[in-house]
Amino acid sequence: MSGSIRLFVRDPLAPGAELVLAPGQAHYLGAVMRRGAGDPVLLFNGRDGEFLACILAAEAGGRRAAARLGLRVRVEARTRAQAPGPDLWLAFALLKRDATDLVVQKATELGAAALFPVLTARTNAARVNPDRLTAIATEAAEQSERLDVPALHPPRHLAALLAGWPPDRPLFAACERAAAPPPPGLAPERPAGLLVGPEGGFTEAELDALRACPFVTLVGLGPRILRAETAALAGLVLLQAPPRA
Ligand code: SAH
């Protein structure tokens, strides 16, 4: 169903179910995309797979009312079974708003399963707007044909991230100027994480703390100094590249 509109919903999905799309989604479908009764839409909820659904006759009041009240759809056949994505987490030092938005959007497209904003000594921002970032991740999941939306965790300090990190999940910490080897290409089912520092880089003390963690491996992303957002995307790509000989 290439080119179809895909929407993430929270409701259970099964053939025959009827549900009401949220007002924002109803506005998008009706007023922006000019879809109406009888038109198809693809739905996924991160649990049941992807389903074809059909927009039911608009209630009295038409598109305006739909945008306010929501839009009723009937779920039809399942188009894709739920399948796990890469078991890859991204921890990234919080950046300015636009750069954080970019990291969340692109990491979602690149398959990250969970996103951990991190506070470090040289991080300038301390807060995120979870609703805004969830909306960005949801939209990226819808357009990239993922079957789920990555989990967005609240910001935490680097020390807390490391203290709570599952020791059996290798964490590849991107470190410039360290002559470290590139990240390995891993099979999608292998649990792993990528950590990227802030624009100012990690401090020596932070690098020492990272080196002291048995599950951390420092990795390099080539000879140039990348912007943090570039480093996040390059690292996510390399960790999913076919294993190199
Ligand atoms: N201000 C620092 C650069 C920080 S770059 C300096 O001039 O040294 C921001 C983050 O991107 C870094 O903390 C690191 O995680 C990542 N990064 C940038 N370039 C990288 C490279 N070539 N290899 C590995 N990580 C890199």
PDB file of C-alpha atoms and ligand atoms in Angstrom:
ATOM      1  CA  MET A   1       0.000   0.000   0.000  1.00  0.00           C
ATOM      2  CA  SER A   2       2.706   2.482  -0.942  1.00  0.00           C
ATOM      3  CA  GLY A   3       1.571   6.066  -0.787  1.00  0.00           C
ATOM      4  CA  SER A   4      -1.286   5.300   1.594  1.00  0.00           C
ATOM      5  CA  ILE A   5      -1.747   7.448   4.632  1.00  0.00           C
ATOM      6  CA  ARG A   6      -0.536   5.620   7.770  1.00  0.00           C
ATOM      7  CA  LEU A   7      -1.583   6.633  11.229  1.00  0.00           C
ATOM      8  CA  PHE A   8      -0.498   5.463  14.666  1.00  0.00           C
ATOM      9  CA  VAL A   9      -3.369   4.784  17.085  1.00  0.00           C
ATOM     10  CA  ARG A  10      -3.494   3.519  20.652  1.00  0.00           C
ATOM     11  CA  ASP A  11      -6.630   1.378  20.257  1.00  0.00           C
ATOM     12  CA  PRO A  12      -6.466  -2.407  19.809  1.00  0.00           C
ATOM     13  CA  LEU A  13      -6.674  -3.306  16.107  1.00  0.00           C
ATOM     14  CA  ALA A  14      -8.587  -6.289  14.723  1.00  0.00           C
ATOM     15  CA  PRO A  15     -10.791  -6.808  11.653  1.00  0.00           C
ATOM     16  CA  GLY A  16     -14.268  -5.373  12.244  1.00  0.00           C
ATOM     17  CA  ALA A  17     -13.251  -3.024  15.064  1.00  0.00           C
ATOM     18  CA  GLU A  18     -14.542   0.528  14.844  1.00  0.00           C
ATOM     19  CA  LEU A  19     -12.616   3.376  16.362  1.00  0.00           C
ATOM     20  CA  VAL A  20     -12.561   7.130  16.442  1.00  0.00           C
ATOM     21  CA  LEU A  21      -9.411   8.860  15.230  1.00  0.00           C
ATOM     22  CA  ALA A  22      -8.208  11.722  17.387  1.00  0.00           C
ATOM     23  CA  PRO A  23      -9.238  15.228  16.286  1.00  0.00           C
ATOM     24  CA  GLY A  24      -5.709  16.044  15.054  1.00  0.00           C
ATOM     25  CA  GLN A  25      -5.660  12.943  12.874  1.00  0.00           C
ATOM     26  CA  ALA A  26      -9.197  13.637  11.663  1.00  0.00           C
ATOM     27  CA  HIS A  27      -8.133  17.154  10.696  1.00  0.00           C
ATOM     28  CA  TYR A  28      -5.094  15.812   8.869  1.00  0.00           C
ATOM     29  CA  LEU A  29      -7.112  13.210   6.959  1.00  0.00           C
ATOM     30  CA  GLY A  30     -10.132  15.352   6.186  1.00  0.00           C
ATOM     31  CA  ALA A  31      -9.007  18.938   5.893  1.00  0.00           C
ATOM     32  CA  VAL A  32      -5.359  18.476   4.853  1.00  0.00           C
ATOM     33  CA  MET A  33      -5.442  15.273   2.787  1.00  0.00           C
ATOM     34  CA  ARG A  34      -9.101  15.676   1.655  1.00  0.00           C
ATOM     35  CA  ARG A  35     -10.020  12.112   2.495  1.00  0.00           C
ATOM     36  CA  GLY A  36     -13.627  11.220   3.286  1.00  0.00           C
ATOM     37  CA  ALA A  37     -16.148   8.417   3.665  1.00  0.00           C
ATOM     38  CA  GLY A  38     -15.068   5.208   1.952  1.00  0.00           C
ATOM     39  CA  ASP A  39     -11.404   6.203   1.639  1.00  0.00           C
ATOM     40  CA  PRO A  40      -8.709   3.863   2.984  1.00  0.00           C
ATOM     41  CA  VAL A  41      -6.160   4.574   5.679  1.00  0.00           C
ATOM     42  CA  LEU A  42      -3.535   2.288   7.217  1.00  0.00           C
ATOM     43  CA  LEU A  43      -3.395   2.008  11.005  1.00  0.00           C
ATOM     44  CA  PHE A  44      -0.772   0.562  13.358  1.00  0.00           C
ATOM     45  CA  ASN A  45      -0.486   0.566  17.134  1.00  0.00           C
ATOM     46  CA  GLY A  46       2.899  -0.994  17.880  1.00  0.00           C
ATOM     47  CA  ARG A  47       1.295  -4.265  19.016  1.00  0.00           C
ATOM     48  CA  ASP A  48      -1.137  -5.811  16.539  1.00  0.00           C
ATOM     49  CA  GLY A  49       0.525  -5.103  13.181  1.00  0.00           C
ATOM     50  CA  GLU A  50      -0.774  -2.841  10.429  1.00  0.00           C
ATOM     51  CA  PHE A  51      -4.366  -2.817   9.199  1.00  0.00           C
ATOM     52  CA  LEU A  52      -6.307  -1.365   6.346  1.00  0.00           C
ATOM     53  CA  ALA A  53      -9.194   0.731   7.621  1.00  0.00           C
ATOM     54  CA  CYS A  54     -12.028   2.523   5.915  1.00  0.00           C
ATOM     55  CA  ILE A  55     -13.299   5.981   6.807  1.00  0.00           C
ATOM     56  CA  LEU A  56     -16.991   5.763   7.704  1.00  0.00           C
ATOM     57  CA  ALA A  57     -19.584   8.300   6.608  1.00  0.00           C
ATOM     58  CA  ALA A  58     -18.831  11.671   8.127  1.00  0.00           C
ATOM     59  CA  GLU A  59     -21.192  12.657  10.898  1.00  0.00           C
ATOM     60  CA  ALA A  60     -23.391  15.678  10.371  1.00  0.00           C
ATOM     61  CA  GLY A  61     -21.192  18.732  10.242  1.00  0.00           C
ATOM     62  CA  GLY A  62     -18.671  17.335   7.774  1.00  0.00           C
ATOM     63  CA  ARG A  63     -14.941  17.936   7.952  1.00  0.00           C
ATOM     64  CA  ARG A  64     -15.143  20.721  10.492  1.00  0.00           C
ATOM     65  CA  ALA A  65     -17.027  18.533  12.924  1.00  0.00           C
ATOM     66  CA  ALA A  66     -14.675  15.630  12.210  1.00  0.00           C
ATOM     67  CA  ALA A  67     -11.697  17.788  13.108  1.00  0.00           C
ATOM     68  CA  ARG A  68     -13.388  18.665  16.384  1.00  0.00           C
ATOM     69  CA  LEU A  69     -14.982  15.343  17.298  1.00  0.00           C
ATOM     70  CA  GLY A  70     -12.706  12.838  15.628  1.00  0.00           C
ATOM     71  CA  LEU A  71     -13.373  10.594  12.676  1.00  0.00           C
ATOM     72  CA  ARG A  72     -14.868   7.128  12.835  1.00  0.00           C
ATOM     73  CA  VAL A  73     -13.118   4.332  10.905  1.00  0.00           C
ATOM     74  CA  ARG A  74     -13.716   0.603  10.527  1.00  0.00           C
ATOM     75  CA  VAL A  75     -10.731  -1.735  10.655  1.00  0.00           C
ATOM     76  CA  GLU A  76     -10.557  -4.268   7.827  1.00  0.00           C
ATOM     77  CA  ALA A  77      -7.824  -6.732   6.864  1.00  0.00           C
ATOM     78  CA  ARG A  78      -4.405  -6.899   8.444  1.00  0.00           C
ATOM     79  CA  THR A  79      -1.778  -5.773   5.932  1.00  0.00           C
ATOM     80  CA  ARG A  80       1.364  -6.560   7.972  1.00  0.00           C
ATOM     81  CA  ALA A  81       2.020  -8.723  11.002  1.00  0.00           C
ATOM     82  CA  GLN A  82       3.774  -7.092  13.943  1.00  0.00           C
ATOM     83  CA  ALA A  83       7.520  -7.735  13.664  1.00  0.00           C
ATOM     84  CA  PRO A  84      10.283  -6.523  15.950  1.00  0.00           C
ATOM     85  CA  GLY A  85      12.549  -3.739  14.712  1.00  0.00           C
ATOM     86  CA  PRO A  86      16.242  -3.413  15.562  1.00  0.00           C
ATOM     87  CA  ASP A  87      16.950  -3.747  19.302  1.00  0.00           C
ATOM     88  CA  LEU A  88      18.979  -0.548  19.195  1.00  0.00           C
ATOM     89  CA  TRP A  89      18.758   2.257  21.787  1.00  0.00           C
ATOM     90  CA  LEU A  90      20.055   5.773  21.231  1.00  0.00           C
ATOM     91  CA  ALA A  91      21.295   7.846  24.166  1.00  0.00           C
ATOM     92  CA  PHE A  92      22.174  11.386  23.119  1.00  0.00           C
ATOM     93  CA  ALA A  93      23.259  14.456  25.025  1.00  0.00           C
ATOM     94  CA  LEU A  94      20.421  16.915  24.852  1.00  0.00           C
ATOM     95  CA  LEU A  95      20.943  19.487  22.086  1.00  0.00           C
ATOM     96  CA  LYS A  96      19.256  22.743  21.147  1.00  0.00           C
ATOM     97  CA  ARG A  97      15.630  22.349  20.194  1.00  0.00           C
ATOM     98  CA  ASP A  98      16.002  22.053  16.419  1.00  0.00           C
ATOM     99  CA  ALA A  99      18.916  19.631  16.664  1.00  0.00           C
ATOM    100  CA  THR A 100      17.054  17.498  19.226  1.00  0.00           C
ATOM    101  CA  ASP A 101      14.003  17.439  16.946  1.00  0.00           C
ATOM    102  CA  LEU A 102      16.204  16.311  14.075  1.00  0.00           C
ATOM    103  CA  VAL A 103      17.818  13.534  16.118  1.00  0.00           C
ATOM    104  CA  VAL A 104      14.408  12.238  17.267  1.00  0.00           C
ATOM    105  CA  GLN A 105      12.966  12.307  13.751  1.00  0.00           C
ATOM    106  CA  LYS A 106      15.932  10.702  12.003  1.00  0.00           C
ATOM    107  CA  ALA A 107      16.650   8.149  14.741  1.00  0.00           C
ATOM    108  CA  THR A 108      13.032   7.019  14.400  1.00  0.00           C
ATOM    109  CA  GLU A 109      13.429   6.646  10.639  1.00  0.00           C
ATOM    110  CA  LEU A 110      16.653   4.699  11.229  1.00  0.00           C
ATOM    111  CA  GLY A 111      14.861   2.224  13.490  1.00  0.00           C
ATOM    112  CA  ALA A 112      15.961   3.179  17.020  1.00  0.00           C
ATOM    113  CA  ALA A 113      13.769   1.320  19.522  1.00  0.00           C
ATOM    114  CA  ALA A 114      14.266   3.708  22.446  1.00  0.00           C
ATOM    115  CA  LEU A 115      15.541   7.260  22.865  1.00  0.00           C
ATOM    116  CA  PHE A 116      17.327   8.486  26.012  1.00  0.00           C
ATOM    117  CA  PRO A 117      18.053  12.223  26.249  1.00  0.00           C
ATOM    118  CA  VAL A 118      21.123  12.590  28.461  1.00  0.00           C
ATOM    119  CA  LEU A 119      22.455  15.464  30.578  1.00  0.00           C
ATOM    120  CA  THR A 120      26.230  15.841  30.626  1.00  0.00           C
ATOM    121  CA  ALA A 121      28.671  18.398  32.042  1.00  0.00           C
ATOM    122  CA  ARG A 122      28.637  20.361  28.777  1.00  0.00           C
ATOM    123  CA  THR A 123      24.947  19.963  27.944  1.00  0.00           C
ATOM    124  CA  ASN A 124      23.226  23.341  27.762  1.00  0.00           C
ATOM    125  CA  ALA A 125      19.606  22.227  27.595  1.00  0.00           C
ATOM    126  CA  ALA A 126      18.027  20.408  30.543  1.00  0.00           C
ATOM    127  CA  ARG A 127      14.435  19.880  29.540  1.00  0.00           C
ATOM    128  CA  VAL A 128      12.455  18.394  26.706  1.00  0.00           C
ATOM    129  CA  ASN A 129       8.846  18.773  25.712  1.00  0.00           C
ATOM    130  CA  PRO A 130       7.785  15.111  25.713  1.00  0.00           C
ATOM    131  CA  ASP A 131       4.545  15.745  23.830  1.00  0.00           C
ATOM    132  CA  ARG A 132       6.366  17.561  21.068  1.00  0.00           C
ATOM    133  CA  LEU A 133       9.077  14.896  20.754  1.00  0.00           C
ATOM    134  CA  THR A 134       6.500  12.092  20.863  1.00  0.00           C
ATOM    135  CA  ALA A 135       4.578  13.816  18.060  1.00  0.00           C
ATOM    136  CA  ILE A 136       7.769  14.086  15.984  1.00  0.00           C
ATOM    137  CA  ALA A 137       8.632  10.422  16.591  1.00  0.00           C
ATOM    138  CA  THR A 138       5.061   9.329  15.806  1.00  0.00           C
ATOM    139  CA  GLU A 139       5.013  11.223  12.515  1.00  0.00           C
ATOM    140  CA  ALA A 140       8.405   9.785  11.550  1.00  0.00           C
ATOM    141  CA  ALA A 141       7.167   6.267  12.380  1.00  0.00           C
ATOM    142  CA  GLU A 142       4.038   6.808  10.277  1.00  0.00           C
ATOM    143  CA  GLN A 143       5.929   7.934   7.197  1.00  0.00           C
ATOM    144  CA  SER A 144       8.833   5.489   7.473  1.00  0.00           C
ATOM    145  CA  GLU A 145       6.492   2.465   7.615  1.00  0.00           C
ATOM    146  CA  ARG A 146       7.664   1.353  11.041  1.00  0.00           C
ATOM    147  CA  LEU A 147       5.220  -0.770  12.998  1.00  0.00           C
ATOM    148  CA  ASP A 148       5.920   0.989  16.300  1.00  0.00           C
ATOM    149  CA  VAL A 149       6.970   4.318  17.774  1.00  0.00           C
ATOM    150  CA  PRO A 150      10.244   4.441  19.725  1.00  0.00           C
ATOM    151  CA  ALA A 151       9.993   4.742  23.507  1.00  0.00           C
ATOM    152  CA  LEU A 152      10.975   8.260  24.591  1.00  0.00           C
ATOM    153  CA  HIS A 153      12.535   8.319  28.055  1.00  0.00           C
ATOM    154  CA  PRO A 154      12.773  11.381  30.303  1.00  0.00           C
ATOM    155  CA  PRO A 155      16.170  13.126  30.415  1.00  0.00           C
ATOM    156  CA  ARG A 156      18.667  11.708  32.911  1.00  0.00           C
ATOM    157  CA  HIS A 157      22.251  12.459  33.897  1.00  0.00           C
ATOM    158  CA  LEU A 158      24.986  10.443  32.282  1.00  0.00           C
ATOM    159  CA  ALA A 159      25.847   8.818  35.628  1.00  0.00           C
ATOM    160  CA  ALA A 160      22.227   7.687  36.043  1.00  0.00           C
ATOM    161  CA  LEU A 161      22.127   6.376  32.487  1.00  0.00           C
ATOM    162  CA  LEU A 162      25.243   4.289  33.076  1.00  0.00           C
ATOM    163  CA  ALA A 163      24.075   3.113  36.517  1.00  0.00           C
ATOM    164  CA  GLY A 164      20.760   1.902  35.081  1.00  0.00           C
ATOM    165  CA  TRP A 165      22.103   0.508  31.823  1.00  0.00           C
ATOM    166  CA  PRO A 166      21.535  -3.258  31.376  1.00  0.00           C
ATOM    167  CA  PRO A 167      25.073  -4.688  31.589  1.00  0.00           C
ATOM    168  CA  ASP A 168      24.324  -7.280  28.918  1.00  0.00           C
ATOM    169  CA  ARG A 169      23.552  -4.551  26.343  1.00  0.00           C
ATOM    170  CA  PRO A 170      26.775  -3.251  24.746  1.00  0.00           C
ATOM    171  CA  LEU A 171      26.912   0.554  24.694  1.00  0.00           C
ATOM    172  CA  PHE A 172      28.991   2.106  21.922  1.00  0.00           C
ATOM    173  CA  ALA A 173      30.071   5.586  22.981  1.00  0.00           C
ATOM    174  CA  ALA A 174      30.995   7.901  20.101  1.00  0.00           C
ATOM    175  CA  CYS A 175      34.231   9.651  20.912  1.00  0.00           C
ATOM    176  CA  GLU A 176      36.054  11.999  18.552  1.00  0.00           C
ATOM    177  CA  ARG A 177      39.848  12.328  18.587  1.00  0.00           C
ATOM    178  CA  ALA A 178      40.269   8.962  20.350  1.00  0.00           C
ATOM    179  CA  ALA A 179      41.432   6.909  17.360  1.00  0.00           C
ATOM    180  CA  ALA A 180      38.761   4.374  18.347  1.00  0.00           C
ATOM    181  CA  PRO A 181      37.580   1.748  15.834  1.00  0.00           C
ATOM    182  CA  PRO A 182      34.250   2.273  14.035  1.00  0.00           C
ATOM    183  CA  PRO A 183      31.066   0.732  15.473  1.00  0.00           C
ATOM    184  CA  PRO A 184      30.530  -2.879  14.379  1.00  0.00           C
ATOM    185  CA  GLY A 185      27.617  -3.861  12.160  1.00  0.00           C
ATOM    186  CA  LEU A 186      25.235  -5.908  14.306  1.00  0.00           C
ATOM    187  CA  ALA A 187      22.315  -8.180  13.475  1.00  0.00           C
ATOM    188  CA  PRO A 188      19.016  -6.377  14.219  1.00  0.00           C
ATOM    189  CA  GLU A 189      18.065  -8.739  17.046  1.00  0.00           C
ATOM    190  CA  ARG A 190      21.313  -8.070  18.937  1.00  0.00           C
ATOM    191  CA  PRO A 191      20.683  -5.639  21.818  1.00  0.00           C
ATOM    192  CA  ALA A 192      22.934  -2.582  21.597  1.00  0.00           C
ATOM    193  CA  GLY A 193      23.066   1.113  22.376  1.00  0.00           C
ATOM    194  CA  LEU A 194      24.773   4.185  20.940  1.00  0.00           C
ATOM    195  CA  LEU A 195      25.817   7.155  23.070  1.00  0.00           C
ATOM    196  CA  VAL A 196      26.621  10.531  21.531  1.00  0.00           C
ATOM    197  CA  GLY A 197      27.955  13.532  23.426  1.00  0.00           C
ATOM    198  CA  PRO A 198      27.027  17.220  23.368  1.00  0.00           C
ATOM    199  CA  GLU A 199      28.397  19.885  20.999  1.00  0.00           C
ATOM    200  CA  GLY A 200      31.194  20.563  23.473  1.00  0.00           C
ATOM    201  CA  GLY A 201      32.075  16.856  23.673  1.00  0.00           C
ATOM    202  CA  PHE A 202      32.425  14.698  26.789  1.00  0.00           C
ATOM    203  CA  THR A 203      34.743  15.896  29.565  1.00  0.00           C
ATOM    204  CA  GLU A 204      37.816  13.874  30.520  1.00  0.00           C
ATOM    205  CA  ALA A 205      36.041  12.766  33.702  1.00  0.00           C
ATOM    206  CA  GLU A 206      33.058  11.565  31.670  1.00  0.00           C
ATOM    207  CA  LEU A 207      35.334   9.680  29.297  1.00  0.00           C
ATOM    208  CA  ASP A 208      37.018   8.057  32.305  1.00  0.00           C
ATOM    209  CA  ALA A 209      33.607   7.036  33.661  1.00  0.00           C
ATOM    210  CA  LEU A 210      32.696   5.583  30.270  1.00  0.00           C
ATOM    211  CA  ARG A 211      35.968   3.676  29.979  1.00  0.00           C
ATOM    212  CA  ALA A 212      35.369   2.240  33.470  1.00  0.00           C
ATOM    213  CA  CYS A 213      32.056   0.626  32.419  1.00  0.00           C
ATOM    214  CA  PRO A 214      32.549  -2.962  31.281  1.00  0.00           C
ATOM    215  CA  PHE A 215      29.676  -2.705  28.804  1.00  0.00           C
ATOM    216  CA  VAL A 216      31.002   0.483  27.112  1.00  0.00           C
ATOM    217  CA  THR A 217      33.139   0.454  23.977  1.00  0.00           C
ATOM    218  CA  LEU A 218      34.468   3.747  22.607  1.00  0.00           C
ATOM    219  CA  VAL A 219      33.941   4.061  18.872  1.00  0.00           C
ATOM    220  CA  GLY A 220      35.120   6.539  16.261  1.00  0.00           C
ATOM    221  CA  LEU A 221      33.144   7.824  13.303  1.00  0.00           C
ATOM    222  CA  GLY A 222      35.969   8.886  11.031  1.00  0.00           C
ATOM    223  CA  PRO A 223      38.599  11.621  10.999  1.00  0.00           C
ATOM    224  CA  ARG A 224      36.290  14.648  10.945  1.00  0.00           C
ATOM    225  CA  ILE A 225      34.601  16.260  13.930  1.00  0.00           C
ATOM    226  CA  LEU A 226      30.888  15.765  13.331  1.00  0.00           C
ATOM    227  CA  ARG A 227      28.014  17.747  14.738  1.00  0.00           C
ATOM    228  CA  ALA A 228      26.388  15.687  17.460  1.00  0.00           C
ATOM    229  CA  GLU A 229      23.275  15.089  15.346  1.00  0.00           C
ATOM    230  CA  THR A 230      25.395  13.876  12.420  1.00  0.00           C
ATOM    231  CA  ALA A 231      27.294  11.565  14.773  1.00  0.00           C
ATOM    232  CA  ALA A 232      24.019  10.081  16.081  1.00  0.00           C
ATOM    233  CA  LEU A 233      22.756   9.274  12.595  1.00  0.00           C
ATOM    234  CA  ALA A 234      26.101   7.973  11.302  1.00  0.00           C
ATOM    235  CA  GLY A 235      26.443   5.742  14.368  1.00  0.00           C
ATOM    236  CA  LEU A 236      22.921   4.334  13.974  1.00  0.00           C
ATOM    237  CA  VAL A 237      23.644   3.522  10.334  1.00  0.00           C
ATOM    238  CA  LEU A 238      26.976   1.836  11.066  1.00  0.00           C
ATOM    239  CA  LEU A 239      25.561  -0.262  13.909  1.00  0.00           C
ATOM    240  CA  GLN A 240      23.009  -1.667  11.445  1.00  0.00           C
ATOM    241  CA  ALA A 241      25.329  -2.104   8.482  1.00  0.00           C
ATOM    242  CA  PRO A 242      25.934  -5.687   7.342  1.00  0.00           C
ATOM    243  CA  PRO A 243      28.819  -7.147   9.366  1.00  0.00           C
ATOM    244  CA  ARG A 244      32.120  -6.327   7.705  1.00  0.00           C
ATOM    245  CA  ALA A 245      34.757  -8.942   7.116  1.00  0.00           C
TER     246      ALA A 245
HETATM  247  N1  SAH B   1      33.665  19.952  20.655  1.00  0.00           N
HETATM  248  C1  SAH B   1      34.239  18.672  20.463  1.00  0.00           C
HETATM  249  C2  SAH B   1      33.445  17.893  19.425  1.00  0.00           C
HETATM  250  C3  SAH B   1      32.150  17.362  19.947  1.00  0.00           C
HETATM  251  S1  SAH B   1      31.244  16.654  18.648  1.00  0.00           S
HETATM  252  C4  SAH B   1      35.647  18.816  19.920  1.00  0.00           C
HETATM  253  O1  SAH B   1      35.886  19.784  19.272  1.00  0.00           O
HETATM  254  O2  SAH B   1      36.418  17.903  20.154  1.00  0.00           O
HETATM  255  C5  SAH B   1      29.784  16.126  19.493  1.00  0.00           C
HETATM  256  C6  SAH B   1      29.694  14.642  19.742  1.00  0.00           C
HETATM  257  O3  SAH B   1      29.597  13.976  18.507  1.00  0.00           O
HETATM  258  C7  SAH B   1      30.864  14.028  20.455  1.00  0.00           C
HETATM  259  O4  SAH B   1      30.719  14.056  21.846  1.00  0.00           O
HETATM  260  C8  SAH B   1      30.867  12.594  19.943  1.00  0.00           C
HETATM  261  O5  SAH B   1      29.967  11.798  20.690  1.00  0.00           O
HETATM  262  C9  SAH B   1      30.315  12.747  18.543  1.00  0.00           C
HETATM  263  N2  SAH B   1      31.336  12.818  17.494  1.00  0.00           N
HETATM  264  C10 SAH B   1      31.613  13.846  16.662  1.00  0.00           C
HETATM  265  N3  SAH B   1      32.566  13.538  15.785  1.00  0.00           N
HETATM  266  C11 SAH B   1      32.917  12.256  16.052  1.00  0.00           C
HETATM  267  C12 SAH B   1      33.869  11.349  15.489  1.00  0.00           C
HETATM  268  N4  SAH B   1      34.640  11.687  14.467  1.00  0.00           N
HETATM  269  N5  SAH B   1      33.947  10.111  16.019  1.00  0.00           N
HETATM  270  C13 SAH B   1      33.166   9.746  17.060  1.00  0.00           C
HETATM  271  N6  SAH B   1      32.279  10.571  17.646  1.00  0.00           N
HETATM  272  C14 SAH B   1      32.134  11.798  17.144  1.00  0.00           C
END
